[in-house]
Coordinates of C-alpha atoms and ligand atoms in Angstrom, one line a residue:
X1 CA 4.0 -74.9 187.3
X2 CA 1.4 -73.4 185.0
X3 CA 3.3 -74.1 181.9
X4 CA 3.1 -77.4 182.5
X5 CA -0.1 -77.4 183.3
X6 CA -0.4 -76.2 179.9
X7 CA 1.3 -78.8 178.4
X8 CA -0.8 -81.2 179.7
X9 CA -3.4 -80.4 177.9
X10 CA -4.3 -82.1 174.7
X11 CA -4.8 -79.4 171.9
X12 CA -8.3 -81.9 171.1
X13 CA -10.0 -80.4 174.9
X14 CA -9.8 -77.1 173.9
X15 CA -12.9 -75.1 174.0
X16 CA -11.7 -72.3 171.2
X17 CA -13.3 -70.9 168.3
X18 CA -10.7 -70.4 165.6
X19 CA -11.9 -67.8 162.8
X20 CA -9.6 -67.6 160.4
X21 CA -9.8 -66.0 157.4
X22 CA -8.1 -64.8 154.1
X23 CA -10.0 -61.5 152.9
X24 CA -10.6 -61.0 149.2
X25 CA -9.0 -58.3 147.7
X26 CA -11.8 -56.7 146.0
X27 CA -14.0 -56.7 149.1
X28 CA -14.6 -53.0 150.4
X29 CA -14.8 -53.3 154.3
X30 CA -18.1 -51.6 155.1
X31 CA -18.0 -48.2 158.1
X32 CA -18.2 -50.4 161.2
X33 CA -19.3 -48.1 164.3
X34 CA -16.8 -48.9 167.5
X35 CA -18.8 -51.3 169.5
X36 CA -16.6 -49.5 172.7
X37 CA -18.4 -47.7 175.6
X38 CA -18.5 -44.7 176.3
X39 CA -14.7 -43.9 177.3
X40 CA -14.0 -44.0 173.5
X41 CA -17.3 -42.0 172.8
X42 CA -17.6 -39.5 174.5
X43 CA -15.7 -37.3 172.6
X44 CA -17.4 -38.3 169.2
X45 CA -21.0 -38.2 167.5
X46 CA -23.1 -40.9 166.7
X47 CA -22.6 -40.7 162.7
X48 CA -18.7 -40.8 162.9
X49 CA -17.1 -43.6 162.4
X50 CA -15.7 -45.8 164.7
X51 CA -12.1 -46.7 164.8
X52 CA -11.8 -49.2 162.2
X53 CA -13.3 -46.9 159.8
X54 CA -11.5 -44.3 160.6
X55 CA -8.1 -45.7 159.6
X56 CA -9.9 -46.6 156.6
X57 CA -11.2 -43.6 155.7
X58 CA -7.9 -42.1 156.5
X59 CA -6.6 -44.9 154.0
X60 CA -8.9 -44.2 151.1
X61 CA -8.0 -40.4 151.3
X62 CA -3.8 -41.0 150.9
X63 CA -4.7 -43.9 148.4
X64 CA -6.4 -41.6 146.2
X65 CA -3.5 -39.8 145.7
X66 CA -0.8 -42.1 146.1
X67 CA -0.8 -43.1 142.4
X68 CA -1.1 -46.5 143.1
X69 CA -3.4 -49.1 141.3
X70 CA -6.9 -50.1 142.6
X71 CA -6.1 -53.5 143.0
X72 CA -3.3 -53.0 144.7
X73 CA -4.9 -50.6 147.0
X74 CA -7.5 -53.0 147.8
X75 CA -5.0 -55.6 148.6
X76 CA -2.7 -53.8 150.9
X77 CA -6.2 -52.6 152.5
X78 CA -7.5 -56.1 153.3
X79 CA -6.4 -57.0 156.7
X80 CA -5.1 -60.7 156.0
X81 CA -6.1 -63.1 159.0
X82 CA -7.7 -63.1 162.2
X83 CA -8.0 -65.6 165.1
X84 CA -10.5 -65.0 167.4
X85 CA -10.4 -67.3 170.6
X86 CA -12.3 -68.0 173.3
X87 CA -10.8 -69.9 176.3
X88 CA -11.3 -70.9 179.9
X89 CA -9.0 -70.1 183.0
X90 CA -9.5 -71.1 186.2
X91 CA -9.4 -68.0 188.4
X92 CA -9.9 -70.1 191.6
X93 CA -10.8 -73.5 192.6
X94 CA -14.2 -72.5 192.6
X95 CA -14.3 -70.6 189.6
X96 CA -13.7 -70.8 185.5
X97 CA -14.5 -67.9 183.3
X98 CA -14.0 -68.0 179.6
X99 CA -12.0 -64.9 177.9
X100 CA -12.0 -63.5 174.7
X101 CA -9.0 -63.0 173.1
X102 CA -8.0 -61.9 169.7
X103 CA -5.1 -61.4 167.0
X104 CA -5.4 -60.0 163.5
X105 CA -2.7 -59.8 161.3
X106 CA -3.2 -57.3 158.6
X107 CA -0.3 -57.9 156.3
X108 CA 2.0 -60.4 156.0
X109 CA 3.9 -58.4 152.8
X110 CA 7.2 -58.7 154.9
X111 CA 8.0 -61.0 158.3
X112 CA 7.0 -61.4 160.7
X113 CA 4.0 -59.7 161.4
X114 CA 4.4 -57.4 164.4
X115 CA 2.1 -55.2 167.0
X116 CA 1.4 -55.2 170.5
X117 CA -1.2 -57.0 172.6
X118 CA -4.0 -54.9 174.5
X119 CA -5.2 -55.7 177.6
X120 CA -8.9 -54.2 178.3
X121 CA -12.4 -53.9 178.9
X122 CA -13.1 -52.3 175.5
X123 CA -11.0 -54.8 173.5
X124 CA -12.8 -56.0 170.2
X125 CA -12.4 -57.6 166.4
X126 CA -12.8 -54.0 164.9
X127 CA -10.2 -52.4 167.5
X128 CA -7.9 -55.2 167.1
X129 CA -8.2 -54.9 163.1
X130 CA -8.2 -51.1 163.3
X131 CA -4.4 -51.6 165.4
X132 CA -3.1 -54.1 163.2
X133 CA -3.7 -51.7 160.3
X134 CA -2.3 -49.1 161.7
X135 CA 1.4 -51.3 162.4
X136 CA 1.3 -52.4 158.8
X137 CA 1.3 -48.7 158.0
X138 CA 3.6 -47.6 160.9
X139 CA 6.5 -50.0 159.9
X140 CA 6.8 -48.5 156.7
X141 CA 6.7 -45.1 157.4
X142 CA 10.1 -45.9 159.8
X143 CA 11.2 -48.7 157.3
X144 CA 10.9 -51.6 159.8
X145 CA 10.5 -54.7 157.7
X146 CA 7.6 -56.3 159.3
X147 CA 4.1 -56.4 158.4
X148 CA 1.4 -55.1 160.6
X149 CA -0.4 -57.1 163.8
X150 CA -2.0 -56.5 166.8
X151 CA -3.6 -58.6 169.9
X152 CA -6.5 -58.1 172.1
X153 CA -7.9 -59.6 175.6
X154 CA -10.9 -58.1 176.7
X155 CA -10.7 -58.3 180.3
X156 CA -9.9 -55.4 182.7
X157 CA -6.2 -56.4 184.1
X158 CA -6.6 -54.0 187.5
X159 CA -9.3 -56.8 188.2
X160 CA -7.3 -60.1 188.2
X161 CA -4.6 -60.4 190.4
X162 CA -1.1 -61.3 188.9
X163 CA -1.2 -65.2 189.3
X164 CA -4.6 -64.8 187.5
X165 CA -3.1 -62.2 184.8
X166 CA -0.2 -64.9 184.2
X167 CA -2.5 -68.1 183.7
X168 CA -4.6 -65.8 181.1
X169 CA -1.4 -64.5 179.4
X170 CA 0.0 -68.1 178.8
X171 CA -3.3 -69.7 178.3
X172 CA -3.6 -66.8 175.2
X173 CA -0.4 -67.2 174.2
X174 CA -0.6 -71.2 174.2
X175 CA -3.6 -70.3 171.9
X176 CA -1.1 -67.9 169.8
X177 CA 1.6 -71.0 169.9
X178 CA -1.3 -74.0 168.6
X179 CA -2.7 -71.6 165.9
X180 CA 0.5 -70.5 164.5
X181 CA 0.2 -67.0 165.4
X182 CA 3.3 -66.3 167.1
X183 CA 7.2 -67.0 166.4
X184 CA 10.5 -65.0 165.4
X185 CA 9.8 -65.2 162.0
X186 CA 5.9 -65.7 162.2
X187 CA 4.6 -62.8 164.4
X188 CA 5.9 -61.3 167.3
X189 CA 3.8 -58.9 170.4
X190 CA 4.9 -56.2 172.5
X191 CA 3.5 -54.2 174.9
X192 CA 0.4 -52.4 174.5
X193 CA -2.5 -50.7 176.3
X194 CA -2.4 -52.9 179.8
X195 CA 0.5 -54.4 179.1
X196 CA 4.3 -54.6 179.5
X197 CA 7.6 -56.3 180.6
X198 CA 5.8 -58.8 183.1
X199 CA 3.5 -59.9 180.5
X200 CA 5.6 -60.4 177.6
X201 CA 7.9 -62.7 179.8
X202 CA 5.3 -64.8 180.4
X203 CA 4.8 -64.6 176.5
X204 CA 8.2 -66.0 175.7
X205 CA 8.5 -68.1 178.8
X206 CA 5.2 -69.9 177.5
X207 CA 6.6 -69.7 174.2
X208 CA 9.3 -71.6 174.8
X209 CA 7.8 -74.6 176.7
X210 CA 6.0 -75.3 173.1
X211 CA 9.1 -74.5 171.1
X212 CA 12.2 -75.8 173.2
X213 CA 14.1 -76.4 169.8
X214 CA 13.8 -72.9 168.4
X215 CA 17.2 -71.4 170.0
X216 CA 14.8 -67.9 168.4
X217 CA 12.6 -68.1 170.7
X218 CA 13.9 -65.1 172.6
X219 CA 12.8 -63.1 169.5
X220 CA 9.0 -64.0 169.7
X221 CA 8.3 -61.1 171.4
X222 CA 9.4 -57.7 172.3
X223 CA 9.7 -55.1 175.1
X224 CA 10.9 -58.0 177.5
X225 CA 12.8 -57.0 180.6
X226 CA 16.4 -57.1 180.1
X227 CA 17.2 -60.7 181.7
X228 CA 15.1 -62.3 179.6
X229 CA 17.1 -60.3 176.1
X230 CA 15.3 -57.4 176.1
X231 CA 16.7 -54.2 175.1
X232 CA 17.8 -51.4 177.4
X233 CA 15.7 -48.0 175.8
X234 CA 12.7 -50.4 174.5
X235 CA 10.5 -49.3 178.1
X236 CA 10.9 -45.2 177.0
X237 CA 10.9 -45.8 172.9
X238 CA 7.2 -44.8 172.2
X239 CA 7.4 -41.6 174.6
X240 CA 10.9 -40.5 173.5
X241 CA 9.9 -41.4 169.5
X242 CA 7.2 -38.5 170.3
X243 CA 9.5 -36.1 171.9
X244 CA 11.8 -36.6 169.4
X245 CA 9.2 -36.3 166.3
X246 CA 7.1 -33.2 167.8
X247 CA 11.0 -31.7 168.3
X248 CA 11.7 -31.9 164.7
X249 CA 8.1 -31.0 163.0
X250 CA 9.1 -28.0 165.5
X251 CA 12.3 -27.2 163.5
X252 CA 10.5 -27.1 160.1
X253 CA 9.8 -23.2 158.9
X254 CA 6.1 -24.0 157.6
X255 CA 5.5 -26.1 161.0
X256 CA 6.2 -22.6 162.7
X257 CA 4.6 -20.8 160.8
X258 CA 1.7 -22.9 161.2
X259 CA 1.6 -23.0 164.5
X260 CA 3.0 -19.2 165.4
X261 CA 5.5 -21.2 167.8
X262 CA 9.3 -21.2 167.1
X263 CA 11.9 -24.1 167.1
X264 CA 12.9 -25.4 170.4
X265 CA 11.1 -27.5 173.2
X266 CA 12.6 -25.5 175.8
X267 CA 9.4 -23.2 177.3
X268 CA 6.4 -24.9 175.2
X269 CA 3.3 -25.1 177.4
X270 CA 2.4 -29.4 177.4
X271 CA -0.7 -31.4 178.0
X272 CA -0.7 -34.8 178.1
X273 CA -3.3 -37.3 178.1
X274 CA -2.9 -40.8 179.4
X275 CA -0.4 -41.2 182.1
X276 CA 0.8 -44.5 181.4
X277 CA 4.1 -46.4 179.6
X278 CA 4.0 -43.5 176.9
X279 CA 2.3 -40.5 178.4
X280 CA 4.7 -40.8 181.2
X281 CA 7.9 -41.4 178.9
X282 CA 6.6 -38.8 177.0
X283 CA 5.8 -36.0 179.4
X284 CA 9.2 -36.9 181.0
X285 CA 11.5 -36.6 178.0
X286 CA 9.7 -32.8 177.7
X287 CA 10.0 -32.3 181.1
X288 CA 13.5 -33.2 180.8
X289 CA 14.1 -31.0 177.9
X290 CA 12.8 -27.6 179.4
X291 CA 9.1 -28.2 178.7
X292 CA 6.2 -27.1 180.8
X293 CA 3.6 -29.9 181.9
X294 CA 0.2 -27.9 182.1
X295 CA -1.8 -30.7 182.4
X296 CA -2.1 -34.5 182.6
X297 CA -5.1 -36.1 182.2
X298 CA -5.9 -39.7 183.4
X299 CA -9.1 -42.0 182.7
X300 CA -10.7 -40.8 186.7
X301 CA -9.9 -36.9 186.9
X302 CA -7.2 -34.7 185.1
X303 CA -4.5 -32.6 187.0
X304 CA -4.0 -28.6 186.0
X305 CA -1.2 -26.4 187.0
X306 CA -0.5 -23.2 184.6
X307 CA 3.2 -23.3 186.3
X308 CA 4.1 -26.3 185.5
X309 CA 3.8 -30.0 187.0
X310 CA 6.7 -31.8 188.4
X311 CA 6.2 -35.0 186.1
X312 CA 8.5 -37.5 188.4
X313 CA 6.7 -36.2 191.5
X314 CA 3.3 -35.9 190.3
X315 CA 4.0 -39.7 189.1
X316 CA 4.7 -40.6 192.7
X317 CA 1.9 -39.3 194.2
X318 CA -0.2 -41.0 191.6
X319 CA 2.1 -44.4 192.4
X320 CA 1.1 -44.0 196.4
X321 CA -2.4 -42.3 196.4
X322 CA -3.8 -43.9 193.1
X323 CA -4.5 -40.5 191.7
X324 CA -3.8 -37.0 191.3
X325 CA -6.4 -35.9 193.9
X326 CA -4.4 -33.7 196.5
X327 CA -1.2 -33.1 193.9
X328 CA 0.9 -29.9 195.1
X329 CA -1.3 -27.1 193.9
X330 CA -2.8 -28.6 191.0
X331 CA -6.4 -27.9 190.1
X332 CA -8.1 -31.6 189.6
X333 CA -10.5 -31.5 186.9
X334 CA -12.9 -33.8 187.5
X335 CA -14.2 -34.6 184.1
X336 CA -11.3 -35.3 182.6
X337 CA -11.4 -35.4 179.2
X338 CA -11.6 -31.4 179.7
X339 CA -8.1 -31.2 179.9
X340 CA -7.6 -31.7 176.0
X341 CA -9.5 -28.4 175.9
X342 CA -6.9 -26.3 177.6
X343 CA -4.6 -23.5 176.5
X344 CA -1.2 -24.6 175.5
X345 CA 1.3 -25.5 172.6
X346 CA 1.5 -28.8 172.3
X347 CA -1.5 -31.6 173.3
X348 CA -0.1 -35.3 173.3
X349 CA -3.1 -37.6 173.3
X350 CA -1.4 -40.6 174.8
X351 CA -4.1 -42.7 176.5
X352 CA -6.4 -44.5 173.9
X353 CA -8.9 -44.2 170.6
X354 CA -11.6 -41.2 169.9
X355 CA -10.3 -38.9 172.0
X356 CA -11.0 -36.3 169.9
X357 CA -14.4 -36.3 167.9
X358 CA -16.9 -33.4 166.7
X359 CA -18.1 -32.9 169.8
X360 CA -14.7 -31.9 171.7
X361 CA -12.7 -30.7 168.5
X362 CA -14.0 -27.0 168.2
X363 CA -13.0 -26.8 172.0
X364 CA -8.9 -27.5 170.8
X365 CA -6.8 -24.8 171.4
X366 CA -3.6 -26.2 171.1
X367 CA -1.3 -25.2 168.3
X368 CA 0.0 -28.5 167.6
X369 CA -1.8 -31.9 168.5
X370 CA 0.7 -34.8 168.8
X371 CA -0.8 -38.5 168.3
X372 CA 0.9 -40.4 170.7
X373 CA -2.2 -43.0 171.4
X374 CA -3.5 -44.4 168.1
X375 CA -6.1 -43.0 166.5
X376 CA -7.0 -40.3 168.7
X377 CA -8.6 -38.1 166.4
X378 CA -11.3 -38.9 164.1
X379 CA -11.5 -38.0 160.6
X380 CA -14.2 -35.2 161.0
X381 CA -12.2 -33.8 163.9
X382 CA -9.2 -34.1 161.8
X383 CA -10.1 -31.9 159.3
X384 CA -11.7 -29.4 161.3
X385 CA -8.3 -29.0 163.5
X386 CA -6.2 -28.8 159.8
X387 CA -9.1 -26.4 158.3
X388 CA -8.0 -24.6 161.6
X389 CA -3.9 -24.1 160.8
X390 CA -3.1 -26.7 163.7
X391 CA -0.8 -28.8 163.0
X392 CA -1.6 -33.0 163.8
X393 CA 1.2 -35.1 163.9
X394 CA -0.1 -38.4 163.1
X395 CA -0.4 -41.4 165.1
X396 CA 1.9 -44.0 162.6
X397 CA 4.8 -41.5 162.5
X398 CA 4.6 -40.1 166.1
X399 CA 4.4 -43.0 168.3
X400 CA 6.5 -45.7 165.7
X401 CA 9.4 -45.5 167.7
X402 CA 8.1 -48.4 169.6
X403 CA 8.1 -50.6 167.2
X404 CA 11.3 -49.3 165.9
X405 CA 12.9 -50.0 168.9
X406 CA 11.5 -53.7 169.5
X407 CA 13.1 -54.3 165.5
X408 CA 16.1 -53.3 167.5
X409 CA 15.3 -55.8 170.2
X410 CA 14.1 -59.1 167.7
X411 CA 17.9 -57.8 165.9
X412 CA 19.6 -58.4 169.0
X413 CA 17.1 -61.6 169.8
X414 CA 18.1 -63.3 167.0
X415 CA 22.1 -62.4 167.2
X416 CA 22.4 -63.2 170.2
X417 CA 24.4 -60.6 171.8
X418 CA 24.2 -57.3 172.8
X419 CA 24.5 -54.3 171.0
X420 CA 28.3 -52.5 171.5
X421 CA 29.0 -55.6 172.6
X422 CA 32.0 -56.7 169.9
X423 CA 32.9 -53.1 169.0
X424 CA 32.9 -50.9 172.2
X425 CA 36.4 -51.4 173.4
X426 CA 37.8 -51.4 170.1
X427 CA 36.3 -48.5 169.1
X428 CA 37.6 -46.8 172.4
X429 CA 41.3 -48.1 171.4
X430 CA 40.7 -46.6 168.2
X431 CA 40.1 -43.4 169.0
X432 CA 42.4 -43.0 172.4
X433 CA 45.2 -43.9 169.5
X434 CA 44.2 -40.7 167.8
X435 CA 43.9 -38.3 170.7
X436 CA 47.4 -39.3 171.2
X437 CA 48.6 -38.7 167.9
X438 CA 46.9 -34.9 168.1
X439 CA 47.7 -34.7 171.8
X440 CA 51.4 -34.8 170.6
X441 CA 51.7 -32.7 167.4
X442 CA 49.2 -29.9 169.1
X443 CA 51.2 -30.5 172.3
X444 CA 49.0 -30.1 174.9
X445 CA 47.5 -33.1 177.2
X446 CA 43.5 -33.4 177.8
X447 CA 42.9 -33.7 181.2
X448 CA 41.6 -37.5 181.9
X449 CA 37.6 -36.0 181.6
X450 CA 38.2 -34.9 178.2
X451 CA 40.1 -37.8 177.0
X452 CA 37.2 -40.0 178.7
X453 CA 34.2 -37.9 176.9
X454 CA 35.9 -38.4 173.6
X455 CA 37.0 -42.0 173.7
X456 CA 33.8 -43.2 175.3
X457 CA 32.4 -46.1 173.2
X458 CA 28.7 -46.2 173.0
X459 CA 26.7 -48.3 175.5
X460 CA 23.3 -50.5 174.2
X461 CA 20.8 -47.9 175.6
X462 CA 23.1 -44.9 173.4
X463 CA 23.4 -46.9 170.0
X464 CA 19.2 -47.5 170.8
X465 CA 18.6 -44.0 171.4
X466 CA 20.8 -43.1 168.8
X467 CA 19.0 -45.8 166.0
X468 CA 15.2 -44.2 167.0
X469 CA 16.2 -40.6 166.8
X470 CA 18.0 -41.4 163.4
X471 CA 14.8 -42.8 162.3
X472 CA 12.3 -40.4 163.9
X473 CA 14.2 -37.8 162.1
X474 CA 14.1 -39.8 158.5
X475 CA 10.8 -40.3 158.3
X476 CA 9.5 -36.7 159.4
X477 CA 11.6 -35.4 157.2
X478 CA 10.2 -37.6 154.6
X479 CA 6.5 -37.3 155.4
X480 CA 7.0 -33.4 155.2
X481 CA 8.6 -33.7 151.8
X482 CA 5.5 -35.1 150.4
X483 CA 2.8 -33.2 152.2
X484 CA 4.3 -30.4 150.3
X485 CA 4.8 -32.8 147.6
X486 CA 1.2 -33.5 147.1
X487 CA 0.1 -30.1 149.1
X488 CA -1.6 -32.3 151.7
X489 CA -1.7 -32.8 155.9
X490 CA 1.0 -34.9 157.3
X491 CA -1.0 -37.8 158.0
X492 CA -2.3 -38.0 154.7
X493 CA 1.5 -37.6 153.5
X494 CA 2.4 -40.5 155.8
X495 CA 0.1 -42.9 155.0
X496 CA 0.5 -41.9 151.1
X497 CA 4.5 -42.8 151.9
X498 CA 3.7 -46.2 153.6
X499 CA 0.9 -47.4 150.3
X500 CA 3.7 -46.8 148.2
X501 CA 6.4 -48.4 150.2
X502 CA 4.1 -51.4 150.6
X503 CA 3.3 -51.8 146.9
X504 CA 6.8 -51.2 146.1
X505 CA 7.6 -54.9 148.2
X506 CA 4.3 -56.4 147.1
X507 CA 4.8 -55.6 143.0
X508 CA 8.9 -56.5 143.5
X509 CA 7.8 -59.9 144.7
X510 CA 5.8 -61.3 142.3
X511 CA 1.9 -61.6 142.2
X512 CA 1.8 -65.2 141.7
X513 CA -0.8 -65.9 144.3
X514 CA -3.1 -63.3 143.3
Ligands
NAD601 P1 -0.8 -47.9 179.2 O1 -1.8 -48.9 179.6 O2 0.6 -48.1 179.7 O3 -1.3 -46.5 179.6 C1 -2.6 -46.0 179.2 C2 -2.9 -44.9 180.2 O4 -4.1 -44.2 179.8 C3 -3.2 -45.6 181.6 O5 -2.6 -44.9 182.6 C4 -4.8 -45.4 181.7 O6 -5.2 -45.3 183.0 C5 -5.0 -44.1 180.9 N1 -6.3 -44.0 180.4 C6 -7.2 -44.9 180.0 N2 -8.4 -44.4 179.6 C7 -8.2 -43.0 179.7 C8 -9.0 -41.9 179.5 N3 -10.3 -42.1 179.0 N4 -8.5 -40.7 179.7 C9 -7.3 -40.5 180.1 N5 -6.4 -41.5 180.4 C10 -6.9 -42.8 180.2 O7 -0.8 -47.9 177.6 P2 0.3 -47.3 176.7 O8 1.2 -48.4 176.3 O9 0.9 -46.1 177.3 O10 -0.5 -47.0 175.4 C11 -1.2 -45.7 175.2 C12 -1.5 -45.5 173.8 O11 -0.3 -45.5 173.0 C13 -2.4 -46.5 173.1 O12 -3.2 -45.9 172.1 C14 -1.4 -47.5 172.5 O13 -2.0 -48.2 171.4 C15 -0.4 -46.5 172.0 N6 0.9 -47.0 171.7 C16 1.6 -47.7 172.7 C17 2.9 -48.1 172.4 C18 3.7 -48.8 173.4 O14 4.9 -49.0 173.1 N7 3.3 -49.1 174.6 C19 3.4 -47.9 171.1 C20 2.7 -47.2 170.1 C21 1.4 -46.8 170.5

């Protein structure tokens, strides 16, 4: 019904401001202060910068050492294009409001472009930019061939109700569609801050009404639910990508040393800020894995229990109650950005930006600080934390195993089948044949278990699971080899990693329109 309302519409009516723009290579983006309130500020001084600058200031420090040329630099710097919209939606009969929506695509050196869309209050051009940056950077570290995007609506979602979310989300994406920002092999969302599955249906479905030819059009976006070709593992990929990259930084000698802590989640003391799509995955995979939750934080109060949280039922509670107020034992910390100041091993920032500033970083006890959310930690605080022998596990390794996982899902969008699918029972024949060849030299039977553990062909959500922690794995093990390399902190080794990578596939391919 809405979509073809939508389709109605002659593109001519539209009241839309469409800003887009091709920056200059040369042009040095000046220190832009975060025009957010004060969720994102509290943390941080006046004089640092906001988040835009800080991932560019975090850029100018690996670039200076990455041996790459100056124009180059500047080029891969340069976020590419933006469209900035403004639209009206009719949130009932008696009243229109006009939202403010965003995309900026940073670089466009492979396609499509790819990065989530945000949902919230705070949303604007410099956060937008500052996200798309960050995917440009992210995809290389993990070697998924995309270039970097991200997508912004500044509206509050807990204040619409879903019929109004859904006419917003297909009146942006209708924008997205008209503009040229979205497709398979244009640019394709996911989920981000105040969004998820529900939303990016409505993304393809809308998608689709446009592009009823493209038989693609599945892969326009990612982290759909799984009847509409999603992939099974994409809703848990950001939180397990962290477990799985603070697990191996936790295996490396000079990490331990570091830290004082030794290999092994099982016993760490967790806090975990942000209790949404990745906090949650997060704290559950560490639960899972013999970790004790200390402390989750959330954007009204924080909860605190030295002897641990039970993650699913403290998720529960929050689920019936709306917050942690009257959890089990737990001490509720009312302001609760406090709880990144307690005692324990490992703090995952998972909730948004700035989290972490001068003001707060001093406070950080934590041996190891895991960036889950993106750009947690500003550069100041950054280098007070490393000047103090913690170890920060940066933002575009830790939390790219979203991303890596929705390449796995635009993969299986565009074949068209699921993964296993063609191999799974031929790979079981295969290797039943064998057990029965060694069953009857050594003589001896397996019971039916064994036989079924061994023969077992992998399902979609294993090969997934498998695929991430594969490339988790790769590129810590990488981005450790050249902070000793270049006798730098691992986010400076990171980013130094993806400006090479991305030079390497801009120089390869010509400069001809340079
Ligand atoms: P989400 O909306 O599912 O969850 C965010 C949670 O943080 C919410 O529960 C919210 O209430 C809470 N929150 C908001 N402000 C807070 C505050 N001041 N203090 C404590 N908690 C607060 O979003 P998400 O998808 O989990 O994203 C979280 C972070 O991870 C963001 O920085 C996002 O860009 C990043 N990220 C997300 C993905 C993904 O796949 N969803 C991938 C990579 C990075």
């Amino acid at each position: 019904m809405v979509a073809a309302t939508l389709l109605r519409r002659t593109p001519g009516t539209l009241s839309s401001a469409l800003r887009l723009h091709r920056a200059t290579a040369a042009v040095a983006t000046p220190f832009v202060r975060s025009l957010s309130t004060h969720v994102t500020n509290a943390a941080c001084e006046d004089y640092e910068p906001g988040f835009l600058g800080s991932v560019e200031t975090f850029f100018d420090r690996a670039a200076r050492i990455s041996g790459i040329s100056e124009n180059s630099l500047s080029a891969i710097k340069a976020v590419d294009s933006v469209l900035s919209v403004k639209f009206p939606v009719e949130i009932d009969p008696d009243n229109h409001v006009i939202i403010e929506g965003y995309r900026a695509q940073h670089s466009r050196h492979r396609l499509p472009c790819k990065g989530g869309i945000r949902f919230s209050d705070e949303v604007d051009l410099q956060e937008v930019e500052a996200l798309a940056s960050l995917m440009t950077y992210k995809c290389a570290v993990v070697d998924v061939p995309f270039g970097g995007a991200k997508g912004g609506v500044k509206l509050n979602p807990k204040k619409f109700t879903p019929a109004q979310l859904e006419r917003i989300t297909r009146r942006y994406t209708m924008e997205l569609c008209q503009k040229n920002f979205i497709g398979p092999g244009i640019d394709v969302p996911a989920p981000d801050v105040g969004t998820g599955p529900r939303e990016m249906s409505w993304i393809m479905d809308t998608y689709r009404q446009f592009n009823p030819q493209d038989v693609n059009a599945a892969g326009c976006v990612t982290g759909k639910p799984i009847s509409q070709g999603g992939v099974r593992g994409r809703n848990e990929a950001t939180g397990l990508g962290v477990y799985y990259g603070v697990r191996e930084f936790l295996h490396f000698p000079e990490v331990q040393k570091m830290s004082g802590l030794t290999g092994g989640i099982a016993g760490k003391t967790v806090i975990v800020q942000g209790f949404g799509n990745v906090g949650y995955w997060a704290a559950k995979f560490f639960y899972n894995n013999g970790a004790k939750i200390i402390g989750v934080g959330e954007h009204d109060v924080s909860a605190y229990d030295p002897n641990g949280l039970d993650i699913e039922a403290l998720f529960k509670h929050r689920s019936e109650k709306g917050s942690f107020k009257g959890f089990g034992n737990a001490e509720i910390i009312d302001e609760p950005i406090k709880i990144l100041e307690r005692e324990c091993d490992i703090l995952i920032p998972a909730a948004l930006e700035r989290q972490i500033g001068l003001k707060n970083a001093k406070h950080i006890k934590a041996k190891i600080i895991g960036e889950a959310a993106n750009g947690p930690i500003t550069p100041d605080a950054h280098d007070y934390l490393v000047s103090q022998g913690k170890v920060v596990i940066p933002d575009l390794l830790l939390n790219a195993g979203g991303v890596t996982v929705s390449y796995f899902e635009w993969l299986k969008n565009l074949s068209h089948v699921r993964f296993g699918r063609m191999s799974r029972k031929w790979e079981e024949a295969g290797k039943s044949k064998l057990l029965t060849l060694v069953e009857e030299n050594a003589g001896r039977q397996l019971t039916p278990q064994e036989r079924r553990a061994v023969i077992h062909g992998a399902e979609e959500h294993e090969l997934i699971y498998s695929g991430l922690e594969d490339t988790m794995i790769g590129a810590c093990e990488e981005t450790r080899a050249t902070a000793a390399l270049k006798k730098t902190d691992f986010r400076t080794a990171a980013l130094v990693n993806a400006i090479q990578k991305i030079s390497t596939v801009t120089t390869q391919s010509g400069q001809m329109f340079l």
